[in-house]
XYZ file of C-alpha atoms in Angstrom:
748
model
C 41.769 8.071 64.051
C 38.935 8.200 61.533
C 35.431 8.143 63.005
C 33.310 5.133 62.225
C 30.609 5.866 59.623
C 27.106 5.635 60.915
C 24.499 3.348 59.378
C 22.730 6.376 57.924
C 25.941 7.605 56.321
C 26.555 4.196 54.816
C 23.003 4.167 53.474
C 23.526 7.632 51.949
C 26.720 6.526 50.202
C 24.915 3.578 48.652
C 22.148 5.893 47.414
C 24.680 8.305 45.924
C 26.449 5.483 44.143
C 23.228 4.237 42.586
C 21.737 7.731 42.015
C 18.451 6.461 43.402
C 16.184 8.025 46.040
C 14.663 5.006 47.747
C 13.958 4.798 51.473
C 15.168 1.785 53.357
C 12.356 0.135 55.264
C 12.929 -1.293 58.707
C 10.842 -4.409 58.814
C 11.075 -7.753 60.397
C 13.463 -10.309 58.985
C 10.653 -11.965 57.012
C 9.254 -8.636 55.908
C 12.682 -7.448 54.834
C 13.270 -10.627 52.872
C 9.924 -10.230 51.057
C 10.532 -6.540 50.452
C 13.977 -7.182 49.037
C 12.701 -10.057 46.904
C 9.902 -7.864 45.531
C 12.385 -5.148 44.617
C 14.652 -7.415 42.653
C 11.858 -9.342 40.962
C 10.670 -6.021 39.546
C 13.913 -6.009 37.565
C 13.731 -9.653 36.440
C 13.093 -8.758 32.806
C 14.566 -11.064 30.165
C 17.190 -9.171 28.186
C 18.850 -10.683 25.133
C 21.685 -8.167 25.482
C 22.733 -9.774 28.840
C 24.049 -12.959 27.257
C 27.631 -11.616 27.010
C 27.572 -9.524 30.206
C 29.758 -10.351 33.251
C 29.830 -8.809 36.729
C 33.061 -6.869 36.356
C 31.817 -5.098 33.204
C 28.755 -3.495 34.803
C 29.780 -2.483 38.371
C 32.314 -0.046 39.742
C 34.660 -2.369 41.609
C 36.499 0.420 43.453
C 33.227 1.913 44.700
C 31.971 -1.511 45.852
C 35.269 -2.190 47.648
C 35.043 1.188 49.425
C 31.479 0.541 50.612
C 32.327 -2.972 51.789
C 35.343 -1.635 53.671
C 33.079 0.843 55.479
C 30.499 -1.907 56.085
C 33.171 -4.034 57.771
C 34.436 -1.031 59.711
C 30.898 -0.339 60.957
C 29.743 -3.882 61.647
C 32.860 -5.992 61.918
C 31.380 -8.446 59.356
C 33.586 -9.811 56.626
C 32.432 -9.541 53.000
C 33.361 -10.922 49.604
C 31.919 -10.474 46.125
C 32.557 -13.394 43.768
C 31.511 -13.841 40.119
C 30.090 -17.133 38.839
C 33.562 -18.381 37.928
C 34.763 -17.990 41.529
C 36.844 -14.890 40.828
C 37.027 -12.583 43.868
C 35.825 -9.124 42.885
C 35.986 -7.706 46.439
C 37.127 -9.070 49.841
C 37.198 -7.303 53.223
C 38.065 -8.287 56.831
C 38.373 -12.053 56.504
C 39.101 -13.798 59.813
C 42.554 -15.247 60.436
C 41.047 -18.612 61.353
C 39.891 -18.886 57.711
C 42.787 -17.254 55.884
C 45.607 -18.820 57.976
C 44.089 -22.181 58.824
C 40.776 -23.421 57.330
C 41.487 -22.423 53.726
C 45.090 -23.666 53.897
C 44.722 -27.298 54.878
C 43.217 -29.490 52.112
C 40.543 -31.078 54.291
C 39.335 -27.893 55.974
C 39.558 -26.078 52.631
C 37.314 -28.805 51.209
C 34.830 -28.019 53.992
C 34.902 -24.336 52.931
C 34.267 -25.321 49.309
C 31.324 -27.522 50.295
C 29.873 -24.565 52.187
C 30.308 -22.281 49.157
C 28.646 -24.841 46.857
C 25.715 -25.381 49.171
C 25.084 -21.683 49.473
C 25.333 -21.132 45.678
C 22.870 -23.928 44.910
C 20.210 -22.712 47.325
C 20.034 -19.064 46.323
C 16.895 -17.255 45.249
C 16.842 -13.683 43.955
C 16.180 -11.101 46.699
C 16.807 -13.475 49.645
C 19.783 -14.729 51.655
C 20.815 -18.116 52.954
C 22.934 -18.961 56.061
C 24.821 -22.212 56.598
C 27.107 -23.545 59.294
C 30.117 -24.988 57.600
C 31.877 -28.249 58.644
C 34.646 -26.166 60.178
C 32.127 -24.785 62.733
C 31.563 -21.194 61.540
C 28.477 -19.548 59.990
C 28.468 -18.283 56.386
C 25.730 -16.183 54.736
C 25.248 -15.321 51.042
C 22.809 -13.357 48.853
C 22.786 -13.595 45.049
C 23.519 -10.762 42.661
C 21.306 -10.743 39.529
C 21.159 -8.343 36.624
C 17.910 -8.771 34.775
C 17.373 -12.515 34.680
C 21.054 -13.392 34.702
C 22.809 -14.608 37.879
C 26.195 -12.878 37.687
C 27.658 -13.439 41.186
C 27.154 -13.548 44.984
C 27.873 -11.368 48.012
C 29.254 -13.411 50.876
C 29.615 -12.646 54.592
C 30.182 -14.942 57.578
C 33.070 -16.327 59.643
C 31.079 -15.522 62.796
C 29.132 -17.192 65.638
C 25.604 -16.463 66.694
C 25.534 -15.252 70.286
C 23.363 -18.211 71.255
C 25.865 -20.728 69.856
C 27.529 -23.031 72.432
C 31.215 -22.959 71.492
C 33.169 -26.020 72.517
C 36.844 -25.080 72.431
C 37.736 -28.756 72.918
C 36.288 -29.417 69.470
C 38.543 -26.786 67.912
C 41.554 -28.076 69.912
C 40.932 -31.515 68.405
C 40.711 -29.891 64.947
C 44.054 -28.156 65.547
C 45.637 -31.440 66.553
C 43.953 -33.346 63.687
C 45.097 -30.942 60.960
C 48.427 -29.914 62.494
C 47.528 -26.301 63.283
C 49.505 -24.367 65.936
C 47.136 -24.774 68.830
C 47.794 -21.457 70.561
C 47.587 -19.399 67.353
C 44.507 -21.334 66.220
C 42.729 -20.778 69.583
C 43.716 -17.092 69.540
C 42.129 -16.724 66.121
C 39.052 -18.614 67.368
C 38.585 -16.256 70.309
C 38.659 -13.215 67.963
C 35.754 -14.474 65.895
C 32.817 -12.010 66.326
C 29.485 -13.047 67.787
C 26.165 -11.544 66.638
C 22.611 -11.904 67.689
C 20.344 -13.416 65.110
C 18.363 -10.165 65.017
C 21.514 -8.196 64.201
C 22.454 -10.619 61.437
C 18.959 -10.334 60.006
C 19.233 -6.515 59.903
C 22.742 -6.650 58.494
C 21.669 -9.148 55.833
C 18.606 -7.062 55.010
C 21.019 -4.267 54.227
C 23.162 -6.543 52.040
C 20.083 -7.937 50.262
C 18.901 -4.420 49.527
C 22.422 -3.538 48.507
C 22.407 -6.380 45.947
C 19.037 -5.069 44.704
C 20.604 -1.671 44.125
C 23.635 -3.216 42.460
C 21.291 -5.296 40.304
C 19.262 -2.249 39.372
C 22.264 -0.065 38.627
C 23.862 -2.909 36.696
C 20.675 -3.449 34.766
C 20.381 0.298 34.151
C 24.031 0.502 33.058
C 23.513 -2.391 30.688
C 20.388 -0.816 29.268
C 22.173 2.495 28.960
C 25.078 0.857 27.143
C 22.635 -0.905 24.834
C 20.747 2.318 24.224
C 23.978 4.179 23.554
C 25.084 1.382 21.260
C 21.696 1.363 19.521
C 21.649 5.136 19.297
C 25.107 5.138 17.750
C 23.932 2.445 15.345
C 20.821 4.470 14.548
C 22.832 7.667 14.212
C 25.286 5.871 11.941
C 22.445 4.382 9.872
C 20.707 7.764 9.772
C 23.913 9.476 8.727
C 24.473 6.846 6.039
C 20.864 7.169 4.884
C 21.135 10.954 4.820
C 24.392 10.688 2.887
C 22.744 8.346 0.386
C 19.712 10.623 0.070
C 21.981 13.632 -0.287
C 23.976 11.792 -2.950
C 20.744 11.013 -4.824
C 19.545 14.578 -4.242
C 22.760 15.956 -5.718
C 23.436 13.375 -8.453
C 20.032 12.840 -10.107
C 20.127 15.483 -12.832
C 16.988 14.118 -14.513
C 14.851 14.216 -11.343
C 13.900 17.380 -9.498
C 13.822 17.445 -5.685
C 12.356 20.607 -4.154
C 11.718 21.144 -0.430
C 9.274 23.842 0.579
C 8.200 25.100 3.975
C 4.779 24.279 5.390
C 3.333 27.764 5.011
C -0.248 27.995 3.899
C -1.415 28.987 1.329
C 1.884 30.003 -0.333
C 4.810 27.672 0.479
C 8.295 28.935 -0.351
C 11.342 27.080 -1.626
C 13.917 25.941 0.957
C 15.940 23.389 -1.080
C 16.464 23.161 -4.842
C 18.400 20.168 -6.168
C 20.840 20.222 -9.120
C 18.271 18.147 -11.009
C 15.722 20.911 -10.408
C 18.202 23.461 -11.762
C 18.675 21.315 -14.873
C 14.956 20.748 -15.462
C 13.545 24.184 -14.617
C 16.455 26.365 -15.778
C 16.731 28.344 -12.530
C 19.852 28.425 -10.364
C 19.364 27.579 -6.701
C 20.113 31.159 -5.627
C 17.423 32.499 -7.958
C 14.589 30.566 -6.318
C 15.541 30.222 -2.644
C 12.778 31.843 -0.580
C 10.594 32.368 -3.659
C 7.020 31.005 -3.786
C 6.946 27.543 -5.352
C 3.990 28.662 -7.468
C 6.429 30.136 -10.021
C 6.996 26.537 -11.178
C 3.318 25.535 -11.415
C 0.383 26.324 -13.680
C -2.476 28.319 -12.073
C -4.850 25.333 -11.937
C -2.368 23.450 -9.751
C -1.702 26.456 -7.502
C -5.427 26.570 -6.675
C -5.145 23.047 -5.258
C -2.191 23.799 -2.946
C -4.351 24.203 0.216
C -6.058 20.848 -0.371
C -2.732 19.110 -1.033
C -1.207 20.625 2.124
C -4.132 19.485 4.224
C -3.674 15.939 2.901
C 0.022 16.077 3.812
C -0.753 17.389 7.288
C -2.937 14.291 7.615
C 0.104 12.153 6.814
C -0.812 11.379 3.191
C 0.902 12.293 -0.074
C -0.408 15.605 -1.315
C -0.440 14.928 -5.060
C 0.764 12.153 -7.301
C 0.302 12.031 -11.035
C 0.954 13.779 -14.301
C 0.806 17.538 -14.509
C 2.268 20.528 -16.343
C 5.163 22.542 -14.901
C 6.811 25.792 -16.054
C 10.484 26.410 -16.842
C 12.282 29.704 -16.275
C 11.894 30.448 -19.984
C 8.121 30.216 -19.624
C 7.992 26.925 -21.512
C 5.415 24.507 -20.162
C 6.333 20.844 -20.077
C 4.670 17.575 -19.006
C 5.959 16.004 -15.797
C 5.301 13.259 -13.293
C 4.943 15.057 -9.982
C 4.470 13.886 -6.381
C 4.510 15.667 -3.027
C 5.229 14.133 0.373
C 5.096 15.524 3.926
C 8.295 15.837 5.976
C 7.445 15.219 9.637
C 9.279 16.145 12.831
C 9.694 13.880 15.858
C 6.187 14.704 17.001
C 4.642 13.712 13.691
C 3.953 17.322 12.723
C 4.619 18.441 9.168
C 7.385 21.024 9.031
C 8.091 20.936 5.262
C 7.060 19.271 2.009
C 9.110 17.415 -0.582
C 8.169 17.760 -4.230
C 9.604 15.247 -6.705
C 9.184 15.808 -10.421
C 10.384 14.032 -13.554
C 10.359 15.687 -16.967
C 8.503 13.348 -19.358
C 8.809 15.500 -22.481
C 10.950 12.914 -24.264
C 8.700 10.078 -23.128
C 5.688 11.940 -24.532
C 7.475 12.348 -27.844
C 8.307 8.658 -27.887
C 4.712 7.802 -27.001
C 3.559 9.960 -29.884
C 5.999 8.269 -32.233
C 4.938 4.854 -31.017
C 1.270 5.752 -31.442
C 2.029 7.092 -34.912
C 3.890 3.882 -35.715
C 0.959 1.762 -34.496
C -1.443 3.891 -36.515
C 0.677 3.609 -39.653
C 1.065 -0.136 -39.144
C -2.689 -0.552 -38.699
C -3.383 1.320 -41.905
C -0.695 -0.748 -43.589
C -2.318 -3.994 -42.489
C -5.651 -2.720 -43.760
C -4.128 -1.716 -47.084
C -2.310 -5.022 -47.452
C -5.431 -6.945 -46.544
C -7.564 -5.464 -49.319
C -4.844 -5.007 -51.954
C -4.689 -8.577 -53.244
C -8.403 -8.981 -54.058
C -8.809 -5.358 -55.111
C -5.885 -5.555 -57.524
C -7.262 -8.757 -59.028
C -10.516 -6.949 -59.831
C -8.632 -3.981 -61.274
C -6.558 -6.346 -63.423
C -9.751 -7.743 -64.942
C -11.177 -4.259 -65.582
C -7.940 -2.888 -67.002
C -7.099 -5.895 -69.175
C -10.561 -6.306 -70.660
C -10.972 -2.601 -71.352
C -7.661 -2.584 -73.259
C -8.748 -5.587 -75.360
C -12.157 -4.032 -76.099
C -10.486 -0.817 -77.241
C -8.187 -2.793 -79.560
C -11.141 -4.690 -81.069
C -13.481 -1.693 -81.519
C -11.152 0.639 -83.291
C -11.109 4.408 -83.048
C -14.367 5.041 -84.881
C -16.682 3.267 -82.447
C -19.027 5.721 -80.625
C -18.523 4.031 -77.197
C -14.737 4.036 -77.383
C -14.526 7.163 -75.205
C -16.574 5.465 -72.480
C -14.281 2.434 -72.504
C -11.238 4.733 -72.356
C -12.744 6.414 -69.299
C -13.175 2.999 -67.657
C -9.526 2.146 -68.393
C -8.271 5.468 -67.019
C -10.352 5.026 -63.872
C -8.874 1.556 -63.388
C -5.348 2.950 -63.822
C -6.029 5.720 -61.252
C -7.440 3.147 -58.832
C -4.380 0.952 -59.344
C -2.148 3.938 -58.619
C -4.036 4.660 -55.379
C -3.579 1.037 -54.303
C 0.146 1.217 -55.083
C 0.428 4.374 -53.001
C -1.295 2.701 -50.065
C 1.049 -0.280 -50.309
C 4.042 2.044 -50.586
C 2.965 3.906 -47.463
C 2.475 0.592 -45.661
C 5.898 -0.600 -46.872
C 4.192 -3.603 -48.482
C 4.876 -2.728 -52.121
C 7.444 -5.028 -53.675
C 10.574 -3.161 -54.741
C 13.804 -4.042 -56.538
C 16.544 -1.929 -54.923
C 19.750 -1.206 -56.827
C 22.942 0.610 -55.904
C 22.605 3.982 -57.612
C 24.083 7.459 -57.734
C 21.241 9.776 -56.722
C 22.732 12.620 -58.741
C 22.404 10.605 -61.946
C 18.879 9.468 -61.093
C 17.656 12.956 -60.198
C 19.271 14.543 -63.265
C 17.345 12.112 -65.424
C 14.103 13.416 -63.873
C 14.696 17.157 -64.098
C 12.885 17.746 -67.416
C 9.846 15.836 -66.196
C 9.861 17.751 -62.891
C 10.086 21.119 -64.693
C 7.001 20.236 -66.725
C 5.295 19.042 -63.516
C 5.774 22.263 -61.498
C 5.062 24.703 -64.336
C 6.868 27.648 -65.917
C 6.104 30.153 -63.126
C 8.336 28.265 -60.636
C 12.127 28.046 -60.954
C 13.721 24.651 -60.279
C 17.244 24.881 -58.840
C 19.422 21.763 -58.875
C 22.438 21.655 -56.489
C 24.151 18.247 -56.674
C 26.867 17.278 -54.182
C 30.209 16.301 -55.712
C 31.387 12.796 -54.702
C 27.952 11.892 -53.415
C 27.745 8.579 -51.534
C 25.852 5.750 -53.208
C 22.545 4.413 -51.897
C 20.645 1.186 -52.500
C 17.072 1.971 -53.480
C 14.558 1.181 -56.192
C 15.037 3.999 -58.776
C 11.299 4.150 -59.404
C 10.800 5.041 -55.744
C 13.157 8.006 -56.087
C 10.949 9.156 -58.957
C 7.862 8.782 -56.755
C 9.373 10.705 -53.842
C 10.618 13.658 -55.897
C 7.403 13.901 -57.914
C 5.268 13.975 -54.757
C 7.544 16.485 -52.969
C 7.730 18.805 -55.968
C 3.940 18.706 -56.464
C 3.502 19.482 -52.760
C 5.998 22.368 -53.020
C 4.321 23.679 -56.195
C 0.905 23.758 -54.518
C 2.293 25.762 -51.565
C 3.550 28.564 -53.847
C 1.134 31.295 -54.866
C 2.332 32.952 -58.061
C 6.040 32.814 -58.901
C 8.473 30.994 -56.658
C 11.414 28.668 -56.391
C 11.962 24.990 -55.604
C 15.470 23.808 -54.781
C 16.658 20.194 -54.941
C 20.063 19.440 -53.463
C 22.014 16.385 -52.350
C 24.692 15.874 -49.741
C 26.570 13.543 -47.411
C 26.085 13.628 -43.663
C 27.168 11.654 -40.603
C 25.335 11.556 -37.282
C 27.059 10.264 -34.145
C 25.386 8.771 -31.083
C 25.627 11.993 -29.078
C 23.943 14.053 -31.809
C 21.120 11.530 -32.118
C 20.530 11.533 -28.355
C 19.999 15.281 -28.505
C 17.935 15.279 -31.723
C 14.819 13.186 -31.620
C 14.108 11.121 -34.763
C 17.705 10.979 -36.017
C 19.685 7.735 -36.361
C 23.473 7.386 -36.103
C 25.565 6.533 -39.173
C 26.420 7.751 -42.688
C 23.558 9.023 -44.833
C 23.006 10.502 -48.256
C 20.548 13.370 -48.031
C 18.053 14.714 -50.560
C 16.666 18.137 -49.642
C 13.649 19.656 -51.400
C 12.966 23.274 -50.376
C 10.411 25.850 -51.429
C 9.608 29.459 -50.606
C 5.889 28.816 -50.330
C 3.396 29.531 -47.566
C 4.869 27.125 -44.988
C 2.951 25.014 -42.463
C 1.624 25.467 -38.950
C 2.182 23.046 -36.054
C -1.131 21.230 -36.512
C -0.338 20.518 -40.166
C 3.184 19.331 -39.321
C 1.842 16.949 -36.668
C -0.422 15.213 -39.212
C 1.722 15.639 -42.298
C 2.414 11.996 -43.129
C -0.961 10.549 -42.246
C -2.775 8.900 -45.153
C -5.653 10.961 -46.582
C -4.660 14.029 -44.575
C -4.657 17.061 -46.863
C -4.992 20.827 -46.612
C -5.964 21.127 -50.279
C -9.450 21.780 -51.547
C -11.810 18.922 -52.349
C -10.754 17.202 -55.560
C -7.251 18.742 -55.429
C -5.457 15.793 -53.829
C -5.882 12.357 -52.280
C -3.776 12.965 -49.178
C -1.490 10.057 -50.080
C 1.453 11.928 -51.627
C 3.499 12.592 -48.478
C 2.317 9.327 -46.905
C 3.852 7.595 -49.928
C 7.134 9.471 -49.417
C 7.141 8.478 -45.754
C 6.546 4.809 -46.599
C 9.343 4.754 -49.214
C 11.858 6.331 -46.854
C 11.028 3.958 -43.993
C 11.031 0.912 -46.279
C 14.592 1.768 -47.313
C 15.851 2.160 -43.726
C 15.969 5.950 -43.783
C 14.194 8.795 -42.037
C 12.690 12.136 -42.999
C 12.631 15.518 -41.290
C 10.572 18.582 -42.114
C 11.460 22.194 -41.338
C 8.731 24.765 -41.905
C 7.545 28.167 -40.699
C 4.370 29.946 -41.678
C 5.184 32.396 -44.500
C 8.809 31.222 -44.714
C 8.550 28.076 -46.801
C 9.342 24.403 -46.166
C 12.293 22.036 -46.466
C 11.951 18.251 -46.598
C 15.172 16.353 -45.886
C 15.299 12.668 -46.745
C 18.147 10.639 -45.238
C 18.952 7.314 -46.944
C 21.647 4.969 -45.552
C 24.971 5.114 -47.347
C 25.825 2.027 -49.400
C 29.479 1.103 -49.807
C 28.922 -0.710 -53.107
C 29.778 1.197 -56.217
C 26.823 2.574 -58.122
C 26.144 0.893 -61.435
C 25.538 3.063 -64.415
C 21.948 2.853 -65.563
C 21.639 1.199 -68.940
C 18.562 2.504 -70.676
C 17.302 0.821 -73.798
C 14.080 0.355 -75.616
C 12.704 -3.022 -76.455
C 12.005 -2.986 -80.157
C 9.703 -5.956 -80.040
C 7.403 -6.672 -77.096
C 5.773 -9.692 -78.647
C 7.036 -13.281 -78.770
C 6.397 -16.857 -79.810
C 7.573 -18.813 -76.761
C 5.439 -21.222 -74.710
C 4.257 -19.850 -71.348
C 2.636 -21.794 -68.482
C 0.152 -19.459 -66.755
C -1.064 -20.311 -63.200
C -3.690 -18.055 -61.532
C -6.363 -19.196 -59.072
C -8.679 -16.234 -59.902
C -10.545 -17.501 -63.018
C -11.375 -14.087 -64.485
C -7.775 -12.901 -64.150
C -6.549 -16.204 -65.621
C -8.812 -15.909 -68.677
C -7.999 -12.228 -69.282
C -4.208 -12.728 -68.922
C -4.274 -15.759 -71.233
C -6.022 -13.729 -73.959
C -3.413 -10.930 -73.647
C -0.551 -13.440 -73.962
C -2.110 -15.119 -76.984
C -2.592 -11.747 -78.704
C 1.078 -11.046 -78.063
C 1.922 -14.213 -80.031
C 2.744 -16.607 -77.172
C 1.540 -20.203 -76.830
C -0.329 -20.354 -73.520
C -0.852 -23.341 -71.216
C -3.207 -22.035 -68.498
C -4.567 -23.562 -65.281
C -6.012 -22.261 -61.958
C -4.371 -25.145 -60.014
C -0.703 -25.540 -58.995
C -1.167 -29.331 -58.913
C -2.524 -29.265 -62.485
C 0.420 -27.068 -63.509
C 2.853 -29.770 -62.320
C 0.905 -32.393 -64.288
C 1.005 -30.212 -67.422
C 4.776 -29.811 -67.114
C 5.243 -33.551 -66.690
C 3.053 -34.454 -69.692
C 3.821 -31.631 -72.147
C 5.978 -32.920 -75.004
C 7.341 -29.588 -76.165
C 9.533 -27.008 -74.443
C 8.055 -24.649 -71.819
C 10.030 -21.401 -71.768
C 8.398 -19.527 -68.897
C 5.977 -19.864 -65.994
C 3.905 -16.882 -64.916
C 2.305 -17.641 -61.545
C 0.352 -15.878 -58.838
C 2.155 -15.753 -55.498
C -0.656 -16.616 -53.055
C -2.795 -19.623 -54.038
C -4.838 -22.156 -52.036
C -2.846 -25.332 -52.770
C 0.685 -23.976 -52.544
C 2.554 -20.708 -52.964
C 3.806 -19.630 -56.353
C 7.399 -19.863 -55.114
C 6.990 -23.484 -53.988
C 5.380 -24.321 -57.343
C 8.269 -22.735 -59.236
C 10.816 -24.784 -57.254
C 9.007 -28.007 -58.122
C 8.781 -27.114 -61.818
C 12.452 -26.174 -62.023
C 13.337 -29.748 -61.080
C 11.486 -30.846 -64.253
C 12.690 -27.949 -66.451
C 15.945 -26.479 -65.027
C 16.073 -23.678 -67.657
C 12.518 -22.528 -66.983
C 12.148 -18.735 -66.572
C 9.811 -17.522 -63.796
C 7.748 -14.373 -63.395
C 5.694 -13.901 -60.217
C 2.605 -11.698 -60.066
C 0.515 -10.535 -57.130
C -1.406 -7.634 -55.718
C 0.214 -8.307 -52.325
C 3.331 -10.389 -51.715
C 2.633 -11.240 -48.054
C 6.430 -11.641 -47.744
C 6.219 -14.954 -49.620
C 8.453 -13.636 -52.375
C 9.827 -10.484 -50.741
C 11.366 -9.958 -47.308
C 9.711 -6.827 -45.852
C 8.748 -5.942 -49.439
C 12.320 -6.096 -50.819
C 12.891 -8.694 -53.537
C 15.853 -11.044 -53.338
C 18.257 -10.485 -56.188
C 17.271 -12.531 -59.260
C 13.555 -12.811 -58.389
C 11.324 -11.411 -61.150
C 8.014 -9.838 -60.197
C 5.169 -7.720 -61.613
C 2.584 -5.935 -59.510
C -1.130 -6.359 -60.169
C -2.957 -4.710 -61.747
C -0.845 -4.395 -64.907
C -1.551 -3.157 -68.409
C -0.964 -5.151 -71.575
C 2.058 -2.973 -72.319
C 3.571 -3.456 -68.829
C 3.122 -7.223 -69.007
C 4.546 -7.530 -72.512
C 7.658 -5.524 -71.611
C 8.211 -7.441 -68.367
C 7.913 -10.830 -70.126
C 10.505 -9.881 -72.705
C 12.875 -8.591 -69.991
C 12.678 -11.932 -68.181
C 12.932 -14.106 -71.286
C 15.848 -12.177 -72.747
C 18.059 -11.920 -69.641
C 20.316 -14.541 -68.059
C 18.850 -17.380 -65.976
C 16.883 -15.962 -63.048
C 16.908 -17.397 -59.536
C 14.013 -18.676 -57.448
């Protein structure tokens, strides 16, 4: 037969189960109750994770059953552990009088239920309650809490206190009342154990402490499960985060991630991302373990100790724009930041350097700045052109008329000629400024560049001189372009003069044409190129070439490398303006001592080029009636005199409103209106529309020093609109009038 376990052995088994090392105190019943209550209240911490917890999920039922079996074996007391739904988790040693009689009959079973309910309602954590049920036996219960949640109760009972007076007659009457077998019922009654109140107090102190331990181990198990769950969640989130960071680390080929150790003063490379390989040109194997200073300029390396100290203090070491060095030795601008990598103790064990190559952004910034600068100059040029050209028109027109009146023998004729030539040169400078600013009004036509350039060759040969050979290499089946032919003349003249001036002694200038297509991929890799079909004009020379500083400022107005008085600095600026105005772009290739090539790319036009029809006007005079409208009085008077000398009848006025009145009241035919574009009362275009309602066959010629997009859209005339730029000579005006009068009806 197995020996009964001692109380100390039972206590040791409880401690082993709970893995705690607490001493049981032997106090009085009241002291034990307070001690037990204090123990469990120390664990009464609200826990949101307990809301879905039940008793069976947090205790070891088999271990509890084993301990309760030994408790019954040692003490003879029955036990039961019930959850809050009344489910029996453990039951040991129940008396026959309860199992065979009291809990079988409905009325006595009801008495048992009332006892259970009373005990459940009067429970406080860390204490026990005893109650004599209606069937005559004592029951005792202590609650089982985990945290703040009441999960169940530990019951004992089915006993008598040794000072109870047991009246068997009462139980005999119960047996008769409820139909129990009297002998069996009395036999079960006589086997009910009797305990002193002191013994029950000690036994209950043990059970109260036992519930404290169960509560604590349950609470600990729950916390452990939550921590495990949270740790798994954290580990999963960390793994996901690391995977995402690794994916970024590996995938970002335009961003460099470099991890270095925390050595001072010379950190070495521990990680080198694919983006770093792409940006710096090194493979990972080439740089692992190498000092990170191989990627930095000396001025930055000097600041490494300071940056590392900042990172050891938990701050970013550096953040801003700097210069880094590729494997090839090329230096490039970059956005660069460093950050400390800290261990669990907050100590820096490594540093992360993140860099972004901003070479392309710098180029774009430069282009944008250049564009802003060009636009500003263009606005300035456009702002002064109108008034300046009006003044030049007066000077030029009057000087021509004075020369005609004086005759060749007058002693001051040379002075007047000098005034006229100065006015013409000033007018040319203004036109160049407007061309650069893309404000000059042009009349584009679909042309074959080969035909246009061939028509210029003799003039270009005279321009460059006999000591320089001009080579012409036209492309067969050249694509057409839509451009003002006079602008092609301007571009080639300026480029050939520039090439001529770069050649010392004998040399060669080559002009060639071609067709070229650029796709999106090519343009992404070649800054400044645009996708599409283009016709190209290339002008090359074997002159002295240009250095980087000259190339960077090449197209700026008034920039020149020539001696004082040798050039205005507007030639290449004019070329640039013409190309941009026609939707093209220009590239320059040059090396010192090797010569220069300018390549102009003009968009292909699918329309068929029209053959140029050149003819001379035999007669530039006329006898038609012209209505002249110009708000600048001096220009009005001078232009009217020129027209009258050319044989025309002139109706002149400075007011658009007066011009309408003249048209309404004039009895004869008015053949043409010549009007300024920008006037105070209304624009020249609006005036022309009103007059055409009165005279539908009226021809119109607009004049202005600056169109302000009233007549032209971005400087390009609509087809059928006739225009002459101020200032103009008598010859230019006479030819333009005859062209307008003699051609088919023009459109407003």
